[in-house]
Structures are given as structure tokens and as C-alpha cells.
Amino acid sequence: MLVKLKIFRFDPEKDKEPYYQTYEVEADPRDRLLDCLNRIRSEQDPTLSYRWSCGHGICGSDGMRINGICGLPCQKLVKDFKDEVLLEPFPVFRVIKDLIVDLESFFEKYHSIKPYLITKSAPPGQERLQSPEDQHLFEDAIRCIFCACCTAACPINQNPETAAYVGPAALVRAFRYLFDSRDEGTEERTALLDHKDGAWGCQTLWKCTEVCPKEIPVTKQIARIKKRIYEVKQPKQ
Ligand code: SF4
Ligand code: FES
């Protein structure tokens, strides 16, 4: 089948304004959009720039807007699209070139929530053990591949007035540690999230959950974090 891709182009070193370029490629219906991009780059236009690595929904590096919806082209089959497919860089982030955006602020926010196990008690003789039931509590969050689709799709992050919001991806990571039975940094971590640009920045708009390629219940996890913050602040009996 013939696939038509309309792609956002912008090279700040030579273009005054962004523009769109349309390419046509022959593809098998089971090819992914990423296969088409790779074919364009190798056969038609080596200047086309985008990130990718694994090609299989694992590295999280090829996030972009596909017909206006944030997603991974390595997970989209061409047969599921009709007519022309519009590929654009993520909103929220500065465009470096074509479909590549600067994710520095995304990872700064991710690091701000202390994305590691905090322990205060003396280390046990062997490892810190955990039951399968306890592990199950945060299993969904471990699937996150830091693709940034959720944060880019979030209307709160898209609004310049509320863009300081830490964003859904960082909150999914916070959830992963807040509900890990081995973590001893609950008060420290909830304090980091207890403000308008932290967990309370979420207005439950569900966009993050809709786009997450790993089907993580992002919005529900953020709601659980808010409840946890509230619980931690209750006076001890
Ligand atoms: Fe990507 Fe989902 Fe992780 Fe957000 S929560 S960064 S959409 S995998
Ligand atoms: Fe790795 Fe798409 S290329 S997730």
C-alpha cells in the first residue's frame, strides 16, 4: 500500500519558520509508522530527523504527535491509518530539529521526585525482601518507559501558566516508590509533591491515561498519591 506522511520540518540552523513536507512510501499493511520513517530517511531524505532505538515499544525514545495524539510510531501499524498521516513533534517541549524535542525539563522533573528507593533502617544481612502481594501494588508503574507521551499530552503541562506542574510521568515514578513496601521515604517524598505544581497540579483530565502506550492507569495512580499525601498529614493517633 502507498502511505502518505505529512511531516513537521524545522532546522533552527537554516529555517526561519517550521514547515510541513509530504512523503509517499510503499509499505506492507503490517509495517509500523516507524518503518515508513526509516524508509524515507534511507531512500528519500537523509536530513529527516527523529529519535528511535529499540523499534519495539521498549526504549521510549520515538514519542511524537501522530494525527494530533501523542504516541510511539513503532507501535502504530500503517493499516490502521487512512489517507495522510500527520507527524509532528511533541508539544510542551522545545523543538531541536524536525521531530526531535529537548527533554531536559522532562528529566529534571523526573529527578525532582527522588526516583530511587529511600531507606533509613540498617541494611539487612541479605537483600530487602518483599512479598509478591506487596510488589503487585506498584507493578503497573514499573512498566513506564519514560516516553513522555503522558506529559506532552497533559493540558496542564501544555498551558504556559501551569507548565511548572511536575507532570504525570514523574508522578508515576513517585507512585512506584510511595507504594513500595521497602521504601522508607514516604514523608520526604509526599512533602515534595504536596503543592500546586506537584500532585495537586493534576486536574484529573485523563489525557495521560488515554495516551500511555504501556496502559498504565496514570490518572488513578495520581489520585492514589493525593490520598497518600492527605493520609501522611493526618495527626498520628
Ligand atoms: Fe510513557 Fe506511560 Fe510512562 Fe507516561 S506513564 S512516560 S506515557 S510509559
Ligand atoms: Fe523504542 Fe519506539 S523505538 S519505544
Coordinates of N, CA and C and ligand atoms in Angstrom, one line a residue:
M1 N 0.8 -1.2 0.0 CA 0.0 0.0 0.0 C 0.9 1.3 0.0
L2 N 0.3 2.3 -0.5 CA 1.0 3.6 -0.6 C 0.7 4.4 0.7
V3 N 1.7 4.8 1.4 CA 1.4 5.6 2.6 C 1.9 7.0 2.4
K4 N 1.1 8.0 2.8 CA 1.4 9.4 2.7 C 1.7 10.0 4.1
L5 N 2.8 10.5 4.3 CA 3.2 11.1 5.6 C 3.4 12.6 5.4
K6 N 2.7 13.4 6.2 CA 2.9 14.8 6.2 C 3.7 15.1 7.5
I7 N 5.0 15.6 7.3 CA 5.9 15.6 8.5 C 6.3 17.1 8.8
F8 N 6.3 17.4 10.1 CA 6.7 18.7 10.5 C 8.3 18.8 10.3
R9 N 8.7 19.9 9.7 CA 10.2 20.0 9.5 C 10.6 21.4 10.1
F10 N 11.7 21.4 10.7 CA 12.3 22.6 11.2 C 13.7 22.4 11.6
D11 N 14.6 23.1 10.9 CA 16.0 23.1 11.3 C 16.4 24.5 11.7
P12 N 16.5 24.7 13.1 CA 16.7 26.1 13.5 C 18.0 26.7 12.9
E13 N 18.9 25.9 12.4 CA 20.1 26.5 11.9 C 19.9 27.1 10.5
K14 N 18.8 26.6 9.8 CA 18.6 27.2 8.5 C 17.2 27.7 8.1
D15 N 16.2 27.2 8.9 CA 14.8 27.6 8.6 C 14.4 28.8 9.5
K16 N 13.7 29.8 8.9 CA 13.2 30.8 9.7 C 11.9 30.4 10.4
E17 N 11.1 29.5 9.7 CA 9.8 29.1 10.2 C 9.7 27.6 10.0
P18 N 9.0 26.9 10.8 CA 8.7 25.5 10.6 C 7.8 25.3 9.3
Y19 N 7.9 24.2 8.7 CA 7.0 23.9 7.5 C 6.7 22.4 7.5
Y20 N 5.8 22.0 6.6 CA 5.4 20.6 6.5 C 5.9 20.0 5.2
Q21 N 6.3 18.8 5.2 CA 6.8 18.2 4.0 C 6.1 16.8 3.8
T22 N 5.6 16.6 2.7 CA 4.8 15.3 2.5 C 5.7 14.3 1.7
Y23 N 5.7 13.1 2.2 CA 6.4 12.0 1.6 C 5.5 10.8 1.3
E24 N 5.8 10.1 0.2 CA 5.0 8.9 -0.1 C 5.9 7.7 0.0
V25 N 5.5 6.6 0.7 CA 6.3 5.4 0.7 C 5.5 4.2 0.5
E26 N 6.0 3.2 -0.1 CA 5.4 1.9 -0.3 C 5.6 1.1 1.0
A27 N 4.5 0.5 1.5 CA 4.6 -0.2 2.8 C 3.7 -1.4 2.8
D28 N 4.1 -2.4 3.6 CA 3.2 -3.5 3.8 C 2.2 -3.1 4.9
P29 N 1.0 -3.5 4.8 CA 0.0 -3.0 5.8 C 0.4 -3.3 7.3
R30 N 1.3 -4.4 7.4 CA 1.7 -4.7 8.8 C 3.0 -3.9 9.2
D31 N 3.5 -3.0 8.3 CA 4.6 -2.2 8.7 C 4.1 -1.2 9.8
R32 N 5.1 -0.7 10.6 CA 4.8 0.3 11.5 C 5.1 1.7 10.9
L33 N 4.6 2.8 11.5 CA 4.9 4.1 11.0 C 6.4 4.3 11.1
L34 N 7.0 3.8 12.1 CA 8.5 3.9 12.3 C 9.2 3.3 11.1
D35 N 8.7 2.2 10.5 CA 9.3 1.6 9.3 C 9.3 2.6 8.2
C36 N 8.1 3.3 8.1 CA 8.0 4.3 7.0 C 9.0 5.4 7.1
L37 N 9.1 5.9 8.4 CA 10.1 7.0 8.6 C 11.5 6.5 8.3
N38 N 11.9 5.3 8.7 CA 13.2 4.7 8.4 C 13.4 4.6 6.8
R39 N 12.3 4.2 6.1 CA 12.4 4.1 4.7 C 12.6 5.5 4.0
I40 N 11.9 6.5 4.5 CA 12.0 7.8 4.0 C 13.5 8.3 4.2
R41 N 14.0 8.0 5.4 CA 15.3 8.5 5.7 C 16.4 7.8 4.9
S42 N 16.2 6.5 4.7 CA 17.3 5.8 4.0 C 17.1 5.9 2.4
E43 N 15.9 6.2 2.0 CA 15.7 6.1 0.5 C 15.4 7.5 -0.1
Q44 N 14.9 8.4 0.7 CA 14.5 9.7 0.1 C 15.1 10.9 0.7
D45 N 15.2 11.0 2.0 CA 15.7 12.2 2.6 C 16.5 12.0 3.9
P46 N 17.8 11.9 3.8 CA 18.6 11.6 5.0 C 18.6 12.8 6.0
T47 N 18.0 13.9 5.6 CA 18.0 15.0 6.6 C 16.9 15.0 7.6
L48 N 15.9 14.1 7.3 CA 14.8 14.0 8.2 C 15.3 13.4 9.6
S49 N 14.9 14.2 10.7 CA 15.4 13.8 12.0 C 14.4 13.4 13.0
Y50 N 14.6 12.3 13.7 CA 13.7 11.8 14.7 C 14.5 10.8 15.5
R51 N 14.0 10.6 16.8 CA 14.7 9.6 17.6 C 14.1 8.2 17.5
W52 N 14.9 7.2 17.6 CA 14.3 5.9 17.9 C 15.5 5.0 18.2
S53 N 15.2 3.9 18.9 CA 16.3 3.0 19.2 C 15.8 1.5 19.1
C54 N 14.9 1.1 20.0 CA 14.5 -0.3 20.0 C 13.6 -0.8 18.9
G55 N 12.7 0.1 18.5 CA 11.7 -0.2 17.5 C 10.6 -1.1 18.0
H56 N 10.5 -1.3 19.3 CA 9.6 -2.3 19.8 C 8.9 -1.8 21.1
G57 N 8.7 -0.5 21.3 CA 8.0 0.0 22.5 C 8.7 -0.3 23.8
I58 N 10.0 -0.3 23.8 CA 10.8 -0.5 25.0 C 11.6 0.6 25.4
C59 N 12.3 1.3 24.5 CA 13.2 2.4 24.9 C 12.5 3.7 25.1
G60 N 11.3 3.9 24.6 CA 10.5 5.1 24.8 C 11.1 6.4 24.1
S61 N 12.0 6.2 23.1 CA 12.6 7.4 22.5 C 11.9 8.0 21.3
D62 N 11.0 7.3 20.7 CA 10.4 7.9 19.5 C 9.1 8.6 19.6
G63 N 8.8 9.1 20.8 CA 7.5 9.7 21.0 C 7.3 10.9 20.1
M64 N 6.1 11.1 19.6 CA 5.8 12.3 18.8 C 4.2 12.4 18.7
R65 N 3.7 13.4 18.0 CA 2.3 13.5 17.8 C 1.9 12.9 16.5
I66 N 1.0 11.9 16.6 CA 0.6 11.2 15.4 C -0.9 11.6 15.1
N67 N -1.2 12.3 14.1 CA -2.5 12.8 13.8 C -3.0 13.5 15.1
G68 N -2.1 14.3 15.7 CA -2.5 15.1 16.9 C -2.5 14.4 18.2
I69 N -2.2 13.1 18.2 CA -2.2 12.4 19.5 C -0.8 11.8 19.8
C70 N -0.4 12.1 21.1 CA 1.0 11.7 21.4 C 1.0 10.1 21.5
G71 N 2.1 9.6 20.8 CA 2.2 8.1 20.8 C 3.6 7.7 20.2
L72 N 3.8 6.4 20.1 CA 5.0 5.9 19.6 C 4.8 5.3 18.2
P73 N 5.5 5.9 17.1 CA 5.3 5.3 15.8 C 5.8 3.9 15.6
C74 N 6.6 3.4 16.6 CA 7.0 2.0 16.5 C 5.9 1.1 16.9
Q75 N 4.8 1.6 17.4 CA 3.7 0.8 17.9 C 2.4 1.0 17.0
K76 N 2.6 1.7 15.9 CA 1.4 2.0 15.1 C 1.5 1.4 13.8
L77 N 0.6 0.5 13.4 CA 0.6 -0.1 12.1 C 0.0 0.8 11.1
V78 N 0.6 0.8 9.9 CA 0.1 1.7 8.8 C -1.3 1.3 8.4
K79 N -1.7 0.1 8.5 CA -3.1 -0.3 8.1 C -4.1 0.3 8.9
D80 N -3.8 0.8 10.1 CA -4.8 1.5 11.0 C -5.0 2.9 10.7
F81 N -4.3 3.4 9.6 CA -4.5 4.8 9.3 C -5.1 4.9 7.9
K82 N -5.9 5.9 7.7 CA -6.5 6.2 6.4 C -5.9 7.5 5.9
D83 N -5.8 7.7 4.6 CA -5.4 8.9 4.0 C -4.0 9.3 4.5
E84 N -3.8 10.6 4.7 CA -2.5 11.1 5.1 C -2.3 11.0 6.6
V85 N -1.0 10.7 7.0 CA -0.7 10.6 8.5 C 0.1 11.8 8.8
L86 N -0.3 12.6 9.8 CA 0.4 13.8 10.2 C 1.3 13.5 11.3
L87 N 2.6 13.7 11.2 CA 3.6 13.5 12.2 C 4.2 14.8 12.7
E88 N 4.1 15.1 14.0 CA 4.6 16.4 14.5 C 5.4 16.1 15.8
P89 N 6.3 17.0 16.2 CA 6.9 16.8 17.5 C 6.0 17.0 18.6
F90 N 6.4 16.5 19.8 CA 5.6 16.7 21.0 C 5.3 18.2 21.2
P91 N 4.1 18.6 21.7 CA 4.0 20.0 22.2 C 4.7 20.0 23.6
V92 N 4.7 21.1 24.3 CA 5.3 21.3 25.6 C 6.8 21.5 25.5
F93 N 7.5 20.7 24.7 CA 9.0 20.8 24.7 C 9.5 21.6 23.5
R94 N 10.7 22.2 23.6 CA 11.3 22.9 22.5 C 11.8 22.0 21.4
V95 N 11.5 22.4 20.2 CA 11.9 21.6 19.1 C 13.4 21.8 18.8
I96 N 14.2 20.7 18.8 CA 15.6 20.8 18.5 C 15.8 20.7 16.9
K97 N 15.1 19.7 16.3 CA 15.1 19.6 14.9 C 14.0 18.6 14.5
D98 N 13.2 19.0 13.5 CA 12.1 18.2 13.0 C 11.3 17.5 14.1
L99 N 11.4 16.2 14.3 CA 10.5 15.6 15.3 C 11.2 15.4 16.6
I100 N 12.4 15.9 16.7 CA 13.2 15.8 18.0 C 13.0 17.0 18.9
V101 N 12.6 16.7 20.2 CA 12.4 17.8 21.1 C 13.4 17.6 22.3
D102 N 13.6 18.8 23.0 CA 14.5 18.8 24.1 C 13.8 18.3 25.4
L103 N 14.2 17.1 25.9 CA 13.5 16.5 27.0 C 14.2 16.8 28.4
E104 N 15.1 17.8 28.4 CA 15.8 18.2 29.6 C 14.9 18.4 30.7
S105 N 13.8 19.3 30.5 CA 12.9 19.6 31.6 C 12.1 18.4 32.0
F106 N 11.8 17.5 31.1 CA 11.1 16.3 31.5 C 11.9 15.5 32.5
F107 N 13.2 15.3 32.2 CA 14.0 14.5 33.1 C 14.4 15.2 34.4
E108 N 14.4 16.6 34.3 CA 14.6 17.4 35.6 C 13.5 17.1 36.5
K109 N 12.3 17.1 36.0 CA 11.1 16.9 36.9 C 11.1 15.5 37.4
Y110 N 11.5 14.6 36.6 CA 11.6 13.2 37.0 C 12.6 13.0 38.1
H111 N 13.7 13.7 38.0 CA 14.7 13.6 39.1 C 14.2 14.3 40.4
S112 N 13.3 15.3 40.2 CA 12.9 16.1 41.4 C 12.1 15.3 42.4
I113 N 11.6 14.1 42.0 CA 10.7 13.4 42.9 C 11.6 12.3 43.7
K114 N 12.9 12.3 43.5 CA 13.8 11.3 44.1 C 13.4 9.9 43.6
P115 N 13.7 9.7 42.4 CA 13.3 8.4 41.8 C 14.2 7.2 42.2
Y116 N 14.3 7.0 43.5 CA 15.1 5.8 43.9 C 14.6 5.4 45.3
L117 N 14.9 4.2 45.7 CA 14.5 3.7 47.0 C 15.2 4.5 48.1
I118 N 14.4 5.0 49.0 CA 15.0 5.7 50.2 C 14.9 4.8 51.4
T119 N 16.0 4.5 52.0 CA 15.9 3.6 53.2 C 16.6 4.3 54.3
K120 N 16.2 4.1 55.6 CA 16.8 4.7 56.7 C 17.2 3.6 57.7
S121 N 16.5 2.5 57.7 CA 16.9 1.4 58.6 C 18.2 0.7 58.2
A122 N 18.9 0.0 59.1 CA 20.1 -0.6 58.8 C 19.9 -1.7 57.7
P123 N 20.8 -1.9 56.8 CA 20.5 -2.9 55.7 C 20.5 -4.3 56.3
P124 N 19.6 -5.1 55.9 CA 19.5 -6.5 56.4 C 20.8 -7.3 55.9
G125 N 21.0 -8.4 56.5 CA 22.1 -9.3 56.1 C 22.2 -9.6 54.6
Q126 N 21.0 -9.9 54.1 CA 21.0 -10.2 52.6 C 20.3 -9.0 51.9
E127 N 19.2 -9.3 51.2 CA 18.5 -8.2 50.5 C 17.2 -7.8 51.2
R128 N 16.7 -6.6 50.9 CA 15.4 -6.2 51.4 C 14.3 -7.0 50.7
L129 N 13.6 -7.8 51.5 CA 12.6 -8.7 50.9 C 11.3 -8.1 50.7
Q130 N 10.5 -8.6 49.8 CA 9.2 -8.1 49.5 C 8.3 -9.2 49.1
S131 N 7.0 -9.2 49.6 CA 6.1 -10.3 49.2 C 5.6 -10.0 47.8
P132 N 5.2 -11.0 47.0 CA 4.6 -10.8 45.7 C 3.4 -9.9 45.8
E133 N 2.6 -10.0 46.9 CA 1.4 -9.1 47.0 C 1.8 -7.6 47.1
D134 N 2.9 -7.4 47.9 CA 3.4 -6.0 48.0 C 3.9 -5.5 46.7
Q135 N 4.6 -6.4 46.0 CA 5.2 -6.0 44.7 C 4.0 -5.7 43.7
H136 N 3.0 -6.4 43.8 CA 1.8 -6.2 42.9 C 1.3 -4.8 43.0
L137 N 1.4 -4.1 44.2 CA 0.8 -2.8 44.4 C 1.4 -1.7 43.4
F138 N 2.6 -1.9 43.0 CA 3.2 -0.9 42.2 C 3.7 -1.4 40.8
E139 N 3.3 -2.7 40.5 CA 3.7 -3.4 39.3 C 3.4 -2.6 38.0
D140 N 2.2 -2.0 38.0 CA 1.8 -1.2 36.8 C 2.8 -0.1 36.5
A141 N 3.2 0.6 37.6 CA 4.1 1.8 37.4 C 5.5 1.4 36.8
I142 N 5.9 0.1 37.1 CA 7.2 -0.3 36.6 C 7.3 -0.4 35.1
R143 N 6.1 -0.5 34.5 CA 6.1 -0.6 33.0 C 6.5 0.7 32.3
C144 N 6.5 1.8 33.1 CA 6.8 3.1 32.4 C 8.2 3.1 31.7
I145 N 8.2 3.6 30.5 CA 9.4 3.6 29.7 C 9.9 5.0 29.4
F146 N 9.3 6.0 30.2 CA 9.8 7.4 30.1 C 9.7 8.0 28.7
C147 N 8.6 7.6 28.0 CA 8.5 8.1 26.6 C 8.0 9.5 26.6
A148 N 7.4 10.0 27.7 CA 7.0 11.4 27.8 C 5.6 11.7 27.1
C149 N 5.0 10.6 26.6 CA 3.7 10.9 25.9 C 2.7 11.5 26.8
C150 N 2.7 11.0 28.1 CA 1.7 11.5 29.0 C 1.9 12.9 29.3
T151 N 3.1 13.3 29.6 CA 3.4 14.7 30.0 C 3.2 15.6 28.8
A152 N 3.5 15.2 27.6 CA 3.3 16.0 26.4 C 1.8 16.2 26.1
A153 N 1.0 15.2 26.5 CA -0.4 15.2 26.2 C -1.2 15.9 27.2
C154 N -0.6 16.2 28.4 CA -1.3 16.8 29.5 C -1.6 18.3 29.3
P155 N -2.9 18.7 29.3 CA -3.3 20.1 29.1 C -2.7 21.0 30.1
I156 N -2.4 20.5 31.3 CA -1.8 21.4 32.4 C -0.3 21.7 32.0
N157 N 0.4 20.7 31.5 CA 1.7 20.9 31.1 C 1.8 21.8 29.8
Q158 N 0.7 21.6 29.0 CA 0.7 22.4 27.7 C 0.4 23.9 28.0
N159 N -0.2 24.2 29.1 CA -0.6 25.6 29.4 C 0.6 26.3 30.0
P160 N 1.2 27.4 29.3 CA 2.4 28.0 29.8 C 2.2 28.5 31.3
E161 N 1.0 28.8 31.7 CA 0.8 29.3 33.0 C 0.9 28.2 34.1
T162 N 0.7 27.0 33.7 CA 0.8 25.9 34.7 C 1.9 24.9 34.3
A163 N 2.7 25.3 33.4 CA 3.7 24.3 32.8 C 4.7 23.8 33.9
A164 N 4.8 24.5 35.0 CA 5.7 24.1 36.1 C 5.2 22.8 36.7
Y165 N 4.0 22.4 36.5 CA 3.4 21.1 37.0 C 4.4 20.0 36.7
V166 N 4.7 19.2 37.7 CA 5.7 18.1 37.6 C 5.4 17.1 36.6
G167 N 4.1 16.9 36.3 CA 3.7 16.1 35.2 C 3.4 14.6 35.5
P168 N 2.6 14.0 34.7 CA 2.2 12.6 35.0 C 3.4 11.6 35.1
A169 N 4.4 11.7 34.2 CA 5.4 10.7 34.2 C 6.2 10.7 35.5
A170 N 6.5 11.9 36.0 CA 7.2 11.9 37.3 C 6.4 11.4 38.4
L171 N 5.1 11.7 38.3 CA 4.2 11.2 39.4 C 4.0 9.7 39.3
V172 N 4.0 9.1 38.2 CA 4.0 7.6 38.1 C 5.3 7.0 38.8
R173 N 6.4 7.7 38.6 CA 7.6 7.2 39.2 C 7.5 7.4 40.8
A174 N 6.9 8.5 41.2 CA 6.7 8.8 42.6 C 5.8 7.7 43.2
F175 N 4.8 7.3 42.5 CA 3.9 6.3 42.9 C 4.6 5.0 43.1
R176 N 5.5 4.7 42.2 CA 6.3 3.4 42.2 C 7.0 3.3 43.5
Y177 N 7.5 4.4 44.1 CA 8.3 4.3 45.3 C 7.4 4.5 46.6
L178 N 6.4 5.4 46.4 CA 5.5 5.6 47.6 C 4.8 4.3 48.0
F179 N 4.5 3.4 47.0 CA 3.8 2.2 47.3 C 4.7 1.0 47.3
D180 N 6.0 1.2 47.4 CA 6.9 0.1 47.5 C 7.2 -0.2 49.0
S181 N 6.8 -1.4 49.5 CA 6.9 -1.7 50.9 C 8.3 -1.5 51.5
R182 N 9.3 -1.5 50.7 CA 10.7 -1.4 51.1 C 11.2 0.1 51.3
D183 N 10.4 1.0 50.7 CA 10.8 2.4 50.8 C 10.4 3.0 52.1
E184 N 11.4 3.8 52.6 CA 11.1 4.5 53.9 C 11.2 6.0 53.8
G185 N 10.9 6.5 52.6 CA 11.0 7.9 52.4 C 9.6 8.6 52.1
T186 N 8.5 8.0 52.7 CA 7.2 8.4 52.4 C 7.0 9.9 52.7
E187 N 7.4 10.3 53.9 CA 7.1 11.7 54.3 C 7.9 12.7 53.5
E188 N 9.2 12.3 53.2 CA 10.1 13.1 52.4 C 9.5 13.3 51.0
R189 N 9.0 12.2 50.5 CA 8.6 12.2 49.1 C 7.2 12.9 49.0
T190 N 6.3 12.7 49.9 CA 5.0 13.3 49.9 C 5.2 14.8 50.0
A191 N 6.1 15.2 50.9 CA 6.4 16.7 51.0 C 6.8 17.3 49.7
L192 N 7.5 16.6 48.9 CA 8.0 17.1 47.6 C 6.8 17.3 46.7
L193 N 5.8 16.5 46.9 CA 4.6 16.5 45.9 C 3.4 17.3 46.4
D194 N 3.5 17.8 47.7 CA 2.3 18.5 48.3 C 2.3 20.0 48.0
H195 N 2.1 20.3 46.7 CA 2.0 21.7 46.4 C 1.3 21.8 45.0
K196 N 1.0 23.0 44.6 CA 0.1 23.2 43.4 C 0.8 22.7 42.1
D197 N 2.2 22.7 42.1 CA 2.8 22.1 40.9 C 3.3 20.7 41.1
G198 N 2.9 20.1 42.2 CA 3.2 18.7 42.5 C 1.9 17.9 42.1
A199 N 1.6 16.9 43.0 CA 0.4 16.1 42.7 C -0.9 16.9 42.5
W200 N -1.0 18.0 43.3 CA -2.2 18.8 43.2 C -2.3 19.5 41.9
G201 N -1.3 19.6 41.1 CA -1.4 20.2 39.8 C -2.3 19.4 38.9
C202 N -2.5 18.1 39.1 CA -3.3 17.3 38.3 C -4.8 17.7 38.5
Q203 N -5.5 17.9 37.3 CA -6.9 18.2 37.4 C -7.8 17.1 36.9
T204 N -7.2 15.9 36.9 CA -7.9 14.7 36.5 C -8.6 14.8 35.1
L205 N -7.8 15.1 34.2 CA -8.3 15.3 32.8 C -8.1 14.0 32.0
W206 N -7.4 13.0 32.5 CA -7.3 11.7 31.9 C -6.5 11.6 30.6
K207 N -6.0 12.7 30.1 CA -5.3 12.6 28.8 C -4.1 11.7 28.9
C208 N -3.4 11.8 30.0 CA -2.2 10.9 30.2 C -2.5 9.4 30.1
T209 N -3.6 9.1 30.7 CA -4.0 7.7 30.7 C -4.4 7.2 29.3
E210 N -5.1 8.2 28.6 CA -5.5 7.8 27.2 C -4.4 7.5 26.3
V211 N -3.2 8.2 26.5 CA -2.1 8.1 25.5 C -1.1 7.1 25.9
C212 N -1.0 6.7 27.2 CA 0.1 5.9 27.7 C 0.2 4.6 26.9
P213 N 1.3 4.4 26.2 CA 1.5 3.2 25.4 C 1.6 1.9 26.2
K214 N 1.9 2.1 27.5 CA 2.1 0.9 28.3 C 0.8 0.6 29.2
E215 N -0.3 1.4 28.9 CA -1.6 1.2 29.5 C -1.5 1.3 31.0
I216 N -0.7 2.2 31.5 CA -0.5 2.4 33.0 C -1.7 3.3 33.4
P217 N -2.4 2.9 34.5 CA -3.5 3.8 34.9 C -3.0 5.1 35.6
V218 N -2.5 5.9 34.8 CA -1.7 7.1 35.3 C -2.6 8.0 36.2
T219 N -3.8 8.3 35.7 CA -4.7 9.2 36.5 C -5.1 8.6 37.8
K220 N -5.3 7.3 37.8 CA -5.7 6.7 39.1 C -4.5 6.7 40.0
Q221 N -3.3 6.5 39.5 CA -2.1 6.5 40.4 C -1.9 7.9 41.0
I222 N -2.2 8.9 40.2 CA -2.0 10.3 40.7 C -3.1 10.5 41.9
A223 N -4.3 10.0 41.7 CA -5.3 10.1 42.7 C -4.9 9.4 44.0
R224 N -4.2 8.2 43.8 CA -3.7 7.5 45.0 C -2.6 8.3 45.7
I225 N -1.8 9.0 44.9 CA -0.8 9.8 45.6 C -1.4 10.9 46.4
K226 N -2.4 11.6 45.8 CA -3.1 12.7 46.6 C -3.6 12.1 47.9
K227 N -4.2 11.0 47.8 CA -4.8 10.4 49.0 C -3.7 10.1 50.0
R228 N -2.6 9.6 49.5 CA -1.4 9.3 50.4 C -0.9 10.5 51.1
I229 N -0.8 11.6 50.3 CA -0.3 12.9 50.9 C -1.2 13.3 52.1
Y230 N -2.5 13.2 51.8 CA -3.5 13.5 52.8 C -3.4 12.7 54.1
E231 N -3.2 11.3 53.9 CA -3.1 10.4 55.0 C -1.8 10.7 55.8
V232 N -0.7 11.0 55.2 CA 0.5 11.3 55.8 C 0.4 12.5 56.7
K233 N -0.4 13.5 56.3 CA -0.6 14.7 57.1 C -1.5 14.6 58.2
Q234 N -2.3 13.5 58.3 CA -3.2 13.4 59.4 C -2.4 13.3 60.7
P235 N -2.9 13.9 61.8 CA -2.2 13.8 63.1 C -2.2 12.3 63.5
K236 N -1.0 11.9 64.1 CA -0.9 10.5 64.5 C -1.7 10.2 65.7
Q237 N -2.4 9.1 65.8 CA -3.3 8.8 66.9 C -2.4 8.4 68.2
Ligands
SF4_1 FE1 5.2 6.9 28.7 FE2 3.1 5.9 30.1 FE3 5.5 6.3 31.3 FE4 4.0 8.4 30.7 S1 3.4 6.8 32.2 S2 6.2 8.2 30.3 S3 3.0 7.7 28.7 S4 5.1 4.9 29.6
FES2 FE1 11.9 2.3 21.2 FE2 9.7 3.1 20.0 S1 11.7 3.0 19.2 S2 9.9 2.7 22.1

